[in-house]
JSON list of N, CA and C in Angstrom, two decimals:
[
{"chain": "A", "resi": 1, "resn": "MET", "atom": "N", "xyz": [112.09, 124.77, 141.05]},
{"chain": "A", "resi": 1, "resn": "MET", "atom": "CA", "xyz": [110.70, 124.51, 140.67]},
{"chain": "A", "resi": 1, "resn": "MET", "atom": "C", "xyz": [110.59, 123.10, 140.08]},
{"chain": "A", "resi": 2, "resn": "VAL", "atom": "N", "xyz": [109.63, 122.33, 140.56]},
{"chain": "A", "resi": 2, "resn": "VAL", "atom": "CA", "xyz": [109.42, 120.96, 140.10]},
{"chain": "A", "resi": 2, "resn": "VAL", "atom": "C", "xyz": [108.50, 120.99, 138.88]},
{"chain": "A", "resi": 3, "resn": "LYS", "atom": "N", "xyz": [108.95, 120.31, 137.80]},
{"chain": "A", "resi": 3, "resn": "LYS", "atom": "CA", "xyz": [108.15, 120.26, 136.58]},
{"chain": "A", "resi": 3, "resn": "LYS", "atom": "C", "xyz": [107.02, 119.24, 136.75]},
{"chain": "A", "resi": 4, "resn": "LYS", "atom": "N", "xyz": [105.81, 119.65, 136.40]},
{"chain": "A", "resi": 4, "resn": "LYS", "atom": "CA", "xyz": [104.64, 118.78, 136.53]},
{"chain": "A", "resi": 4, "resn": "LYS", "atom": "C", "xyz": [104.62, 117.78, 135.37]},
{"chain": "A", "resi": 5, "resn": "ILE", "atom": "N", "xyz": [104.44, 116.51, 135.69]},
{"chain": "A", "resi": 5, "resn": "ILE", "atom": "CA", "xyz": [104.37, 115.46, 134.67]},
{"chain": "A", "resi": 5, "resn": "ILE", "atom": "C", "xyz": [102.91, 115.21, 134.32]},
{"chain": "A", "resi": 6, "resn": "PRO", "atom": "N", "xyz": [102.54, 115.35, 133.03]},
{"chain": "A", "resi": 6, "resn": "PRO", "atom": "CA", "xyz": [101.15, 115.12, 132.65]},
{"chain": "A", "resi": 6, "resn": "PRO", "atom": "C", "xyz": [100.75, 113.66, 132.82]},
{"chain": "A", "resi": 7, "resn": "VAL", "atom": "N", "xyz": [99.54, 113.43, 133.31]},
{"chain": "A", "resi": 7, "resn": "VAL", "atom": "CA", "xyz": [99.02, 112.08, 133.55]},
{"chain": "A", "resi": 7, "resn": "VAL", "atom": "C", "xyz": [97.81, 111.88, 132.64]},
{"chain": "A", "resi": 8, "resn": "ARG", "atom": "N", "xyz": [97.72, 110.69, 132.03]},
{"chain": "A", "resi": 8, "resn": "ARG", "atom": "CA", "xyz": [96.59, 110.35, 131.16]},
{"chain": "A", "resi": 8, "resn": "ARG", "atom": "C", "xyz": [96.03, 109.00, 131.56]},
{"chain": "A", "resi": 9, "resn": "GLN", "atom": "N", "xyz": [94.79, 108.73, 131.18]},
{"chain": "A", "resi": 9, "resn": "GLN", "atom": "CA", "xyz": [94.12, 107.48, 131.53]},
{"chain": "A", "resi": 9, "resn": "GLN", "atom": "C", "xyz": [94.13, 106.53, 130.33]},
{"chain": "A", "resi": 10, "resn": "CYS", "atom": "N", "xyz": [94.49, 105.28, 130.58]},
{"chain": "A", "resi": 10, "resn": "CYS", "atom": "CA", "xyz": [94.49, 104.25, 129.54]},
{"chain": "A", "resi": 10, "resn": "CYS", "atom": "C", "xyz": [93.05, 103.87, 129.20]},
{"chain": "A", "resi": 11, "resn": "THR", "atom": "N", "xyz": [92.74, 103.78, 127.91]},
{"chain": "A", "resi": 11, "resn": "THR", "atom": "CA", "xyz": [91.38, 103.41, 127.50]},
{"chain": "A", "resi": 11, "resn": "THR", "atom": "C", "xyz": [91.13, 101.92, 127.70]},
{"chain": "A", "resi": 12, "resn": "GLY", "atom": "N", "xyz": [92.18, 101.13, 127.87]},
{"chain": "A", "resi": 12, "resn": "GLY", "atom": "CA", "xyz": [92.03, 99.69, 128.06]},
{"chain": "A", "resi": 12, "resn": "GLY", "atom": "C", "xyz": [91.74, 99.32, 129.50]},
{"chain": "A", "resi": 13, "resn": "CYS", "atom": "N", "xyz": [92.67, 99.68, 130.41]},
{"chain": "A", "resi": 13, "resn": "CYS", "atom": "CA", "xyz": [92.55, 99.26, 131.81]},
{"chain": "A", "resi": 13, "resn": "CYS", "atom": "C", "xyz": [91.99, 100.36, 132.71]},
{"chain": "A", "resi": 14, "resn": "GLY", "atom": "N", "xyz": [91.99, 101.60, 132.24]},
{"chain": "A", "resi": 14, "resn": "GLY", "atom": "CA", "xyz": [91.46, 102.70, 133.03]},
{"chain": "A", "resi": 14, "resn": "GLY", "atom": "C", "xyz": [92.44, 103.26, 134.04]},
{"chain": "A", "resi": 15, "resn": "GLU", "atom": "N", "xyz": [93.66, 102.73, 134.05]},
{"chain": "A", "resi": 15, "resn": "GLU", "atom": "CA", "xyz": [94.68, 103.19, 135.00]},
{"chain": "A", "resi": 15, "resn": "GLU", "atom": "C", "xyz": [95.27, 104.52, 134.54]},
{"chain": "A", "resi": 16, "resn": "ARG", "atom": "N", "xyz": [95.57, 105.39, 135.49]},
{"chain": "A", "resi": 16, "resn": "ARG", "atom": "CA", "xyz": [96.18, 106.68, 135.19]},
{"chain": "A", "resi": 16, "resn": "ARG", "atom": "C", "xyz": [97.69, 106.55, 135.30]},
{"chain": "A", "resi": 17, "resn": "LYS", "atom": "N", "xyz": [98.40, 106.96, 134.22]},
{"chain": "A", "resi": 17, "resn": "LYS", "atom": "CA", "xyz": [99.85, 106.83, 134.18]},
{"chain": "A", "resi": 17, "resn": "LYS", "atom": "C", "xyz": [100.45, 108.08, 133.56]},
{"chain": "A", "resi": 18, "resn": "PRO", "atom": "N", "xyz": [101.76, 108.29, 133.76]},
{"chain": "A", "resi": 18, "resn": "PRO", "atom": "CA", "xyz": [102.41, 109.43, 133.09]},
{"chain": "A", "resi": 18, "resn": "PRO", "atom": "C", "xyz": [102.26, 109.30, 131.57]},
{"chain": "A", "resi": 19, "resn": "LYS", "atom": "N", "xyz": [102.05, 110.42, 130.93]},
{"chain": "A", "resi": 19, "resn": "LYS", "atom": "CA", "xyz": [101.79, 110.47, 129.49]},
{"chain": "A", "resi": 19, "resn": "LYS", "atom": "C", "xyz": [102.86, 109.76, 128.67]},
{"chain": "A", "resi": 20, "resn": "ASN", "atom": "N", "xyz": [104.12, 109.86, 129.08]},
{"chain": "A", "resi": 20, "resn": "ASN", "atom": "CA", "xyz": [105.20, 109.27, 128.29]},
{"chain": "A", "resi": 20, "resn": "ASN", "atom": "C", "xyz": [105.26, 107.74, 128.38]},
{"chain": "A", "resi": 21, "resn": "GLU", "atom": "N", "xyz": [104.47, 107.13, 129.25]},
{"chain": "A", "resi": 21, "resn": "GLU", "atom": "CA", "xyz": [104.42, 105.68, 129.36]},
{"chain": "A", "resi": 21, "resn": "GLU", "atom": "C", "xyz": [103.31, 105.08, 128.49]},
{"chain": "A", "resi": 22, "resn": "LEU", "atom": "N", "xyz": [102.52, 105.92, 127.86]},
{"chain": "A", "resi": 22, "resn": "LEU", "atom": "CA", "xyz": [101.38, 105.47, 127.07]},
{"chain": "A", "resi": 22, "resn": "LEU", "atom": "C", "xyz": [101.59, 105.76, 125.58]},
{"chain": "A", "resi": 23, "resn": "ILE", "atom": "N", "xyz": [100.83, 105.06, 124.74]},
{"chain": "A", "resi": 23, "resn": "ILE", "atom": "CA", "xyz": [100.84, 105.32, 123.30]},
{"chain": "A", "resi": 23, "resn": "ILE", "atom": "C", "xyz": [99.59, 106.14, 122.98]},
{"chain": "A", "resi": 24, "resn": "ARG", "atom": "N", "xyz": [99.75, 107.18, 122.20]},
{"chain": "A", "resi": 24, "resn": "ARG", "atom": "CA", "xyz": [98.62, 108.04, 121.82]},
{"chain": "A", "resi": 24, "resn": "ARG", "atom": "C", "xyz": [98.12, 107.64, 120.45]},
{"chain": "A", "resi": 25, "resn": "ILE", "atom": "N", "xyz": [96.81, 107.53, 120.34]},
{"chain": "A", "resi": 25, "resn": "ILE", "atom": "CA", "xyz": [96.14, 107.26, 119.06]},
{"chain": "A", "resi": 25, "resn": "ILE", "atom": "C", "xyz": [95.30, 108.49, 118.78]},
{"chain": "A", "resi": 26, "resn": "VAL", "atom": "N", "xyz": [95.32, 108.98, 117.54]},
{"chain": "A", "resi": 26, "resn": "VAL", "atom": "CA", "xyz": [94.67, 110.24, 117.21]},
{"chain": "A", "resi": 26, "resn": "VAL", "atom": "C", "xyz": [93.69, 110.08, 116.06]},
{"chain": "A", "resi": 27, "resn": "ARG", "atom": "N", "xyz": [92.53, 110.74, 116.18]},
{"chain": "A", "resi": 27, "resn": "ARG", "atom": "CA", "xyz": [91.62, 110.92, 115.04]},
{"chain": "A", "resi": 27, "resn": "ARG", "atom": "C", "xyz": [91.88, 112.33, 114.54]},
{"chain": "A", "resi": 28, "resn": "THR", "atom": "N", "xyz": [92.44, 112.41, 113.34]},
{"chain": "A", "resi": 28, "resn": "THR", "atom": "CA", "xyz": [92.81, 113.71, 112.77]},
{"chain": "A", "resi": 28, "resn": "THR", "atom": "C", "xyz": [91.56, 114.46, 112.31]},
{"chain": "A", "resi": 29, "resn": "PRO", "atom": "N", "xyz": [91.68, 115.75, 112.04]},
{"chain": "A", "resi": 29, "resn": "PRO", "atom": "CA", "xyz": [90.53, 116.51, 111.53]},
{"chain": "A", "resi": 29, "resn": "PRO", "atom": "C", "xyz": [89.99, 115.95, 110.20]},
{"chain": "A", "resi": 30, "resn": "GLU", "atom": "N", "xyz": [90.82, 115.17, 109.49]},
{"chain": "A", "resi": 30, "resn": "GLU", "atom": "CA", "xyz": [90.38, 114.55, 108.22]},
{"chain": "A", "resi": 30, "resn": "GLU", "atom": "C", "xyz": [89.71, 113.19, 108.47]},
{"chain": "A", "resi": 31, "resn": "GLU", "atom": "N", "xyz": [89.43, 112.86, 109.75]},
{"chain": "A", "resi": 31, "resn": "GLU", "atom": "CA", "xyz": [88.76, 111.62, 110.14]},
{"chain": "A", "resi": 31, "resn": "GLU", "atom": "C", "xyz": [89.63, 110.37, 109.95]},
{"chain": "A", "resi": 32, "resn": "LYS", "atom": "N", "xyz": [90.96, 110.51, 109.91]},
{"chain": "A", "resi": 32, "resn": "LYS", "atom": "CA", "xyz": [91.86, 109.36, 109.83]},
{"chain": "A", "resi": 32, "resn": "LYS", "atom": "C", "xyz": [92.33, 109.02, 111.24]},
{"chain": "A", "resi": 33, "resn": "ILE", "atom": "N", "xyz": [92.53, 107.74, 111.49]},
{"chain": "A", "resi": 33, "resn": "ILE", "atom": "CA", "xyz": [93.04, 107.28, 112.78]},
{"chain": "A", "resi": 33, "resn": "ILE", "atom": "C", "xyz": [94.51, 106.92, 112.58]},
{"chain": "A", "resi": 34, "resn": "VAL", "atom": "N", "xyz": [95.40, 107.54, 113.36]},
{"chain": "A", "resi": 34, "resn": "VAL", "atom": "CA", "xyz": [96.83, 107.30, 113.24]},
{"chain": "A", "resi": 34, "resn": "VAL", "atom": "C", "xyz": [97.47, 107.18, 114.62]},
{"chain": "A", "resi": 35, "resn": "LEU", "atom": "N", "xyz": [98.64, 106.54, 114.65]},
{"chain": "A", "resi": 35, "resn": "LEU", "atom": "CA", "xyz": [99.42, 106.46, 115.88]},
{"chain": "A", "resi": 35, "resn": "LEU", "atom": "C", "xyz": [100.25, 107.74, 115.98]},
{"chain": "A", "resi": 36, "resn": "ASP", "atom": "N", "xyz": [100.31, 108.31, 117.15]},
{"chain": "A", "resi": 36, "resn": "ASP", "atom": "CA", "xyz": [101.05, 109.56, 117.37]},
{"chain": "A", "resi": 36, "resn": "ASP", "atom": "C", "xyz": [102.14, 109.33, 118.40]},
{"chain": "A", "resi": 37, "resn": "PHE", "atom": "N", "xyz": [103.37, 109.19, 117.92]},
{"chain": "A", "resi": 37, "resn": "PHE", "atom": "CA", "xyz": [104.48, 108.93, 118.83]},
{"chain": "A", "resi": 37, "resn": "PHE", "atom": "C", "xyz": [105.06, 110.22, 119.41]},
{"chain": "A", "resi": 38, "resn": "THR", "atom": "N", "xyz": [104.73, 111.36, 118.79]},
{"chain": "A", "resi": 38, "resn": "THR", "atom": "CA", "xyz": [105.23, 112.65, 119.30]},
{"chain": "A", "resi": 38, "resn": "THR", "atom": "C", "xyz": [104.35, 113.16, 120.44]},
{"chain": "A", "resi": 39, "resn": "GLY", "atom": "N", "xyz": [103.07, 112.78, 120.42]},
{"chain": "A", "resi": 39, "resn": "GLY", "atom": "CA", "xyz": [102.14, 113.25, 121.44]},
{"chain": "A", "resi": 39, "resn": "GLY", "atom": "C", "xyz": [101.65, 114.65, 121.17]},
{"chain": "A", "resi": 40, "resn": "LYS", "atom": "N", "xyz": [101.94, 115.18, 119.98]},
{"chain": "A", "resi": 40, "resn": "LYS", "atom": "CA", "xyz": [101.58, 116.56, 119.67]},
{"chain": "A", "resi": 40, "resn": "LYS", "atom": "C", "xyz": [100.75, 116.72, 118.40]},
{"chain": "A", "resi": 41, "resn": "GLN", "atom": "N", "xyz": [100.40, 115.60, 117.78]},
{"chain": "A", "resi": 41, "resn": "GLN", "atom": "CA", "xyz": [99.65, 115.68, 116.53]},
{"chain": "A", "resi": 41, "resn": "GLN", "atom": "C", "xyz": [98.26, 116.26, 116.78]},
{"chain": "A", "resi": 42, "resn": "ASN", "atom": "N", "xyz": [97.77, 117.01, 115.81]},
{"chain": "A", "resi": 42, "resn": "ASN", "atom": "CA", "xyz": [96.49, 117.67, 115.89]},
{"chain": "A", "resi": 42, "resn": "ASN", "atom": "C", "xyz": [95.35, 116.65, 115.81]},
{"chain": "A", "resi": 43, "resn": "GLY", "atom": "N", "xyz": [94.35, 116.79, 116.66]},
{"chain": "A", "resi": 43, "resn": "GLY", "atom": "CA", "xyz": [93.19, 115.93, 116.60]},
{"chain": "A", "resi": 43, "resn": "GLY", "atom": "C", "xyz": [92.78, 115.39, 117.96]},
{"chain": "A", "resi": 44, "resn": "ARG", "atom": "N", "xyz": [91.75, 114.56, 117.95]},
{"chain": "A", "resi": 44, "resn": "ARG", "atom": "CA", "xyz": [91.22, 113.94, 119.16]},
{"chain": "A", "resi": 44, "resn": "ARG", "atom": "C", "xyz": [92.08, 112.75, 119.55]},
{"chain": "A", "resi": 45, "resn": "GLY", "atom": "N", "xyz": [92.59, 112.73, 120.75]},
{"chain": "A", "resi": 45, "resn": "GLY", "atom": "CA", "xyz": [93.51, 111.67, 121.16]},
{"chain": "A", "resi": 45, "resn": "GLY", "atom": "C", "xyz": [92.93, 110.74, 122.20]},
{"chain": "A", "resi": 46, "resn": "ALA", "atom": "N", "xyz": [93.43, 109.51, 122.18]},
{"chain": "A", "resi": 46, "resn": "ALA", "atom": "CA", "xyz": [93.12, 108.52, 123.21]},
{"chain": "A", "resi": 46, "resn": "ALA", "atom": "C", "xyz": [94.45, 107.82, 123.53]},
{"chain": "A", "resi": 47, "resn": "TYR", "atom": "N", "xyz": [94.59, 107.41, 124.77]},
{"chain": "A", "resi": 47, "resn": "TYR", "atom": "CA", "xyz": [95.85, 106.81, 125.21]},
{"chain": "A", "resi": 47, "resn": "TYR", "atom": "C", "xyz": [95.63, 105.36, 125.60]},
{"chain": "A", "resi": 48, "resn": "ILE", "atom": "N", "xyz": [96.68, 104.56, 125.39]},
{"chain": "A", "resi": 48, "resn": "ILE", "atom": "CA", "xyz": [96.61, 103.15, 125.75]},
{"chain": "A", "resi": 48, "resn": "ILE", "atom": "C", "xyz": [97.98, 102.70, 126.27]},
{"chain": "A", "resi": 49, "resn": "CYS", "atom": "N", "xyz": [97.96, 101.81, 127.27]},
{"chain": "A", "resi": 49, "resn": "CYS", "atom": "CA", "xyz": [99.20, 101.26, 127.82]},
{"chain": "A", "resi": 49, "resn": "CYS", "atom": "C", "xyz": [99.92, 100.46, 126.74]},
{"chain": "A", "resi": 50, "resn": "LYS", "atom": "N", "xyz": [101.20, 100.25, 126.96]},
{"chain": "A", "resi": 50, "resn": "LYS", "atom": "CA", "xyz": [101.99, 99.47, 126.00]},
{"chain": "A", "resi": 50, "resn": "LYS", "atom": "C", "xyz": [101.90, 97.98, 126.33]},
{"chain": "A", "resi": 51, "resn": "SER", "atom": "N", "xyz": [100.68, 97.46, 126.42]},
{"chain": "A", "resi": 51, "resn": "SER", "atom": "CA", "xyz": [100.49, 96.03, 126.68]},
{"chain": "A", "resi": 51, "resn": "SER", "atom": "C", "xyz": [99.35, 95.50, 125.83]},
{"chain": "A", "resi": 52, "resn": "LYS", "atom": "N", "xyz": [99.50, 94.23, 125.42]},
{"chain": "A", "resi": 52, "resn": "LYS", "atom": "CA", "xyz": [98.48, 93.61, 124.57]},
{"chain": "A", "resi": 52, "resn": "LYS", "atom": "C", "xyz": [97.17, 93.44, 125.33]},
{"chain": "A", "resi": 53, "resn": "GLU", "atom": "N", "xyz": [97.24, 93.25, 126.64]},
{"chain": "A", "resi": 53, "resn": "GLU", "atom": "CA", "xyz": [96.03, 93.06, 127.44]},
{"chain": "A", "resi": 53, "resn": "GLU", "atom": "C", "xyz": [95.16, 94.31, 127.39]},
{"chain": "A", "resi": 54, "resn": "CYS", "atom": "N", "xyz": [95.78, 95.48, 127.52]},
{"chain": "A", "resi": 54, "resn": "CYS", "atom": "CA", "xyz": [95.02, 96.73, 127.48]},
{"chain": "A", "resi": 54, "resn": "CYS", "atom": "C", "xyz": [94.41, 96.97, 126.10]},
{"chain": "A", "resi": 55, "resn": "LEU", "atom": "N", "xyz": [95.18, 96.65, 125.06]},
{"chain": "A", "resi": 55, "resn": "LEU", "atom": "CA", "xyz": [94.67, 96.82, 123.70]},
{"chain": "A", "resi": 55, "resn": "LEU", "atom": "C", "xyz": [93.47, 95.90, 123.46]},
{"chain": "A", "resi": 56, "resn": "SER", "atom": "N", "xyz": [93.60, 94.63, 123.83]},
{"chain": "A", "resi": 56, "resn": "SER", "atom": "CA", "xyz": [92.50, 93.70, 123.60]},
{"chain": "A", "resi": 56, "resn": "SER", "atom": "C", "xyz": [91.27, 94.09, 124.41]},
{"chain": "A", "resi": 57, "resn": "SER", "atom": "N", "xyz": [91.48, 94.60, 125.62]},
{"chain": "A", "resi": 57, "resn": "SER", "atom": "CA", "xyz": [90.37, 95.05, 126.45]},
{"chain": "A", "resi": 57, "resn": "SER", "atom": "C", "xyz": [89.66, 96.25, 125.82]},
{"chain": "A", "resi": 58, "resn": "ALA", "atom": "N", "xyz": [90.45, 97.21, 125.33]},
{"chain": "A", "resi": 58, "resn": "ALA", "atom": "CA", "xyz": [89.88, 98.40, 124.70]},
{"chain": "A", "resi": 58, "resn": "ALA", "atom": "C", "xyz": [89.10, 98.05, 123.43]},
{"chain": "A", "resi": 59, "resn": "VAL", "atom": "N", "xyz": [89.62, 97.10, 122.65]},
{"chain": "A", "resi": 59, "resn": "VAL", "atom": "CA", "xyz": [88.94, 96.69, 121.41]},
{"chain": "A", "resi": 59, "resn": "VAL", "atom": "C", "xyz": [87.67, 95.92, 121.74]},
{"chain": "A", "resi": 60, "resn": "LYS", "atom": "N", "xyz": [87.78, 94.99, 122.69]},
{"chain": "A", "resi": 60, "resn": "LYS", "atom": "CA", "xyz": [86.64, 94.16, 123.06]},
{"chain": "A", "resi": 60, "resn": "LYS", "atom": "C", "xyz": [85.47, 94.99, 123.58]},
{"chain": "A", "resi": 61, "resn": "LYS", "atom": "N", "xyz": [85.79, 96.00, 124.39]},
{"chain": "A", "resi": 61, "resn": "LYS", "atom": "CA", "xyz": [84.74, 96.84, 124.97]},
{"chain": "A", "resi": 61, "resn": "LYS", "atom": "C", "xyz": [84.40, 98.05, 124.11]},
{"chain": "A", "resi": 62, "resn": "LYS", "atom": "N", "xyz": [85.02, 98.12, 122.92]},
{"chain": "A", "resi": 62, "resn": "LYS", "atom": "CA", "xyz": [84.79, 99.20, 121.94]},
{"chain": "A", "resi": 62, "resn": "LYS", "atom": "C", "xyz": [85.09, 100.59, 122.52]},
{"chain": "A", "resi": 63, "resn": "ARG", "atom": "N", "xyz": [86.04, 100.67, 123.42]},
{"chain": "A", "resi": 63, "resn": "ARG", "atom": "CA", "xyz": [86.38, 101.96, 124.04]},
{"chain": "A", "resi": 63, "resn": "ARG", "atom": "C", "xyz": [87.08, 102.90, 123.07]},
{"chain": "A", "resi": 64, "resn": "LEU", "atom": "N", "xyz": [87.91, 102.37, 122.15]},
{"chain": "A", "resi": 64, "resn": "LEU", "atom": "CA", "xyz": [88.56, 103.24, 121.17]},
{"chain": "A", "resi": 64, "resn": "LEU", "atom": "C", "xyz": [87.52, 103.79, 120.19]},
{"chain": "A", "resi": 65, "resn": "ASP", "atom": "N", "xyz": [86.60, 102.94, 119.75]},
{"chain": "A", "resi": 65, "resn": "ASP", "atom": "CA", "xyz": [85.53, 103.39, 118.85]},
{"chain": "A", "resi": 65, "resn": "ASP", "atom": "C", "xyz": [84.72, 104.50, 119.51]},
{"chain": "A", "resi": 66, "resn": "ASN", "atom": "N", "xyz": [84.40, 104.33, 120.80]},
{"chain": "A", "resi": 66, "resn": "ASN", "atom": "CA", "xyz": [83.63, 105.34, 121.53]},
{"chain": "A", "resi": 66, "resn": "ASN", "atom": "C", "xyz": [84.42, 106.63, 121.71]},
{"chain": "A", "resi": 67, "resn": "ALA", "atom": "N", "xyz": [85.71, 106.51, 121.96]},
{"chain": "A", "resi": 67, "resn": "ALA", "atom": "CA", "xyz": [86.55, 107.70, 122.18]},
{"chain": "A", "resi": 67, "resn": "ALA", "atom": "C", "xyz": [86.60, 108.58, 120.93]},
{"chain": "A", "resi": 68, "resn": "PHE", "atom": "N", "xyz": [86.60, 107.93, 119.76]},
{"chain": "A", "resi": 68, "resn": "PHE", "atom": "CA", "xyz": [86.72, 108.69, 118.51]},
{"chain": "A", "resi": 68, "resn": "PHE", "atom": "C", "xyz": [85.39, 108.93, 117.81]},
{"chain": "A", "resi": 69, "resn": "GLY", "atom": "N", "xyz": [84.37, 108.22, 118.18]},
{"chain": "A", "resi": 69, "resn": "GLY", "atom": "CA", "xyz": [83.07, 108.39, 117.54]},
{"chain": "A", "resi": 69, "resn": "GLY", "atom": "C", "xyz": [82.99, 107.69, 116.19]},
{"chain": "A", "resi": 70, "resn": "ILE", "atom": "N", "xyz": [84.04, 106.97, 115.81]},
{"chain": "A", "resi": 70, "resn": "ILE", "atom": "CA", "xyz": [84.05, 106.19, 114.57]},
{"chain": "A", "resi": 70, "resn": "ILE", "atom": "C", "xyz": [84.77, 104.87, 114.84]},
{"chain": "A", "resi": 71, "resn": "ALA", "atom": "N", "xyz": [84.55, 103.88, 113.96]},
{"chain": "A", "resi": 71, "resn": "ALA", "atom": "CA", "xyz": [85.20, 102.59, 114.12]},
{"chain": "A", "resi": 71, "resn": "ALA", "atom": "C", "xyz": [86.69, 102.71, 113.78]},
{"chain": "A", "resi": 72, "resn": "VAL", "atom": "N", "xyz": [87.54, 102.12, 114.60]},
{"chain": "A", "resi": 72, "resn": "VAL", "atom": "CA", "xyz": [88.98, 102.13, 114.35]},
{"chain": "A", "resi": 72, "resn": "VAL", "atom": "C", "xyz": [89.29, 101.03, 113.34]},
{"chain": "A", "resi": 73, "resn": "PRO", "atom": "N", "xyz": [89.96, 101.37, 112.21]},
{"chain": "A", "resi": 73, "resn": "PRO", "atom": "CA", "xyz": [90.28, 100.35, 111.20]},
{"chain": "A", "resi": 73, "resn": "PRO", "atom": "C", "xyz": [91.17, 99.23, 111.75]},
{"chain": "A", "resi": 74, "resn": "ALA", "atom": "N", "xyz": [90.98, 98.03, 111.22]},
{"chain": "A", "resi": 74, "resn": "ALA", "atom": "CA", "xyz": [91.74, 96.86, 111.67]},
{"chain": "A", "resi": 74, "resn": "ALA", "atom": "C", "xyz": [93.23, 97.06, 111.46]},
{"chain": "A", "resi": 75, "resn": "GLU", "atom": "N", "xyz": [93.63, 97.75, 110.39]},
{"chain": "A", "resi": 75, "resn": "GLU", "atom": "CA", "xyz": [95.07, 97.95, 110.12]},
{"chain": "A", "resi": 75, "resn": "GLU", "atom": "C", "xyz": [95.74, 98.78, 111.22]},
{"chain": "A", "resi": 76, "resn": "ILE", "atom": "N", "xyz": [95.03, 99.73, 111.78]},
{"chain": "A", "resi": 76, "resn": "ILE", "atom": "CA", "xyz": [95.57, 100.53, 112.89]},
{"chain": "A", "resi": 76, "resn": "ILE", "atom": "C", "xyz": [95.74, 99.65, 114.12]},
{"chain": "A", "resi": 77, "resn": "LEU", "atom": "N", "xyz": [94.77, 98.80, 114.37]},
{"chain": "A", "resi": 77, "resn": "LEU", "atom": "CA", "xyz": [94.86, 97.88, 115.52]},
{"chain": "A", "resi": 77, "resn": "LEU", "atom": "C", "xyz": [96.03, 96.91, 115.33]},
{"chain": "A", "resi": 78, "resn": "GLU", "atom": "N", "xyz": [96.26, 96.45, 114.09]},
{"chain": "A", "resi": 78, "resn": "GLU", "atom": "CA", "xyz": [97.39, 95.57, 113.81]},
{"chain": "A", "resi": 78, "resn": "GLU", "atom": "C", "xyz": [98.72, 96.29, 114.05]},
{"chain": "A", "resi": 79, "resn": "ASN", "atom": "N", "xyz": [98.80, 97.55, 113.61]},
{"chain": "A", "resi": 79, "resn": "ASN", "atom": "CA", "xyz": [100.02, 98.35, 113.83]},
{"chain": "A", "resi": 79, "resn": "ASN", "atom": "C", "xyz": [100.27, 98.53, 115.33]},
{"chain": "A", "resi": 80, "resn": "LEU", "atom": "N", "xyz": [99.21, 98.74, 116.08]},
{"chain": "A", "resi": 80, "resn": "LEU", "atom": "CA", "xyz": [99.33, 98.88, 117.53]},
{"chain": "A", "resi": 80, "resn": "LEU", "atom": "C", "xyz": [99.87, 97.60, 118.15]},
{"chain": "A", "resi": 81, "resn": "GLU", "atom": "N", "xyz": [99.33, 96.46, 117.71]},
{"chain": "A", "resi": 81, "resn": "GLU", "atom": "CA", "xyz": [99.78, 95.18, 118.26]},
{"chain": "A", "resi": 81, "resn": "GLU", "atom": "C", "xyz": [101.26, 94.95, 117.99]},
{"chain": "A", "resi": 82, "resn": "LYS", "atom": "N", "xyz": [101.75, 95.38, 116.83]},
{"chain": "A", "resi": 82, "resn": "LYS", "atom": "CA", "xyz": [103.17, 95.23, 116.48]},
{"chain": "A", "resi": 82, "resn": "LYS", "atom": "C", "xyz": [104.05, 96.05, 117.41]},
{"chain": "A", "resi": 83, "resn": "GLU", "atom": "N", "xyz": [103.54, 97.15, 117.97]},
{"chain": "A", "resi": 83, "resn": "GLU", "atom": "CA", "xyz": [104.32, 97.99, 118.87]},
{"chain": "A", "resi": 83, "resn": "GLU", "atom": "C", "xyz": [104.64, 97.28, 120.18]},
{"chain": "A", "resi": 84, "resn": "PHE", "atom": "N", "xyz": [103.86, 96.26, 120.54]},
{"chain": "A", "resi": 84, "resn": "PHE", "atom": "CA", "xyz": [104.04, 95.60, 121.81]},
{"chain": "A", "resi": 84, "resn": "PHE", "atom": "C", "xyz": [105.00, 94.41, 121.76]},
{"chain": "A", "resi": 85, "resn": "ILE", "atom": "N", "xyz": [105.49, 94.07, 120.57]},
{"chain": "A", "resi": 85, "resn": "ILE", "atom": "CA", "xyz": [106.39, 92.91, 120.43]},
{"chain": "A", "resi": 85, "resn": "ILE", "atom": "C", "xyz": [107.81, 93.28, 120.79]}
]
């Protein structure tokens, strides 16, 4: 039996990729925005490619803000940018 690989869409470029190739960002039930490296944290999730271009595109077009319904704090965006170095 072949195991099905979950596919998710990047909020930056819109490309569909395997879940393990993307970084998950979560809005927790307490309304905090955090990075989720396990992919299992509770809350509303959005995925982004591991590239600065996708991050800047998502921020510029406010796609992360729209995905969560609240503004993403600058410190979270800075932490995300550090992941790409």
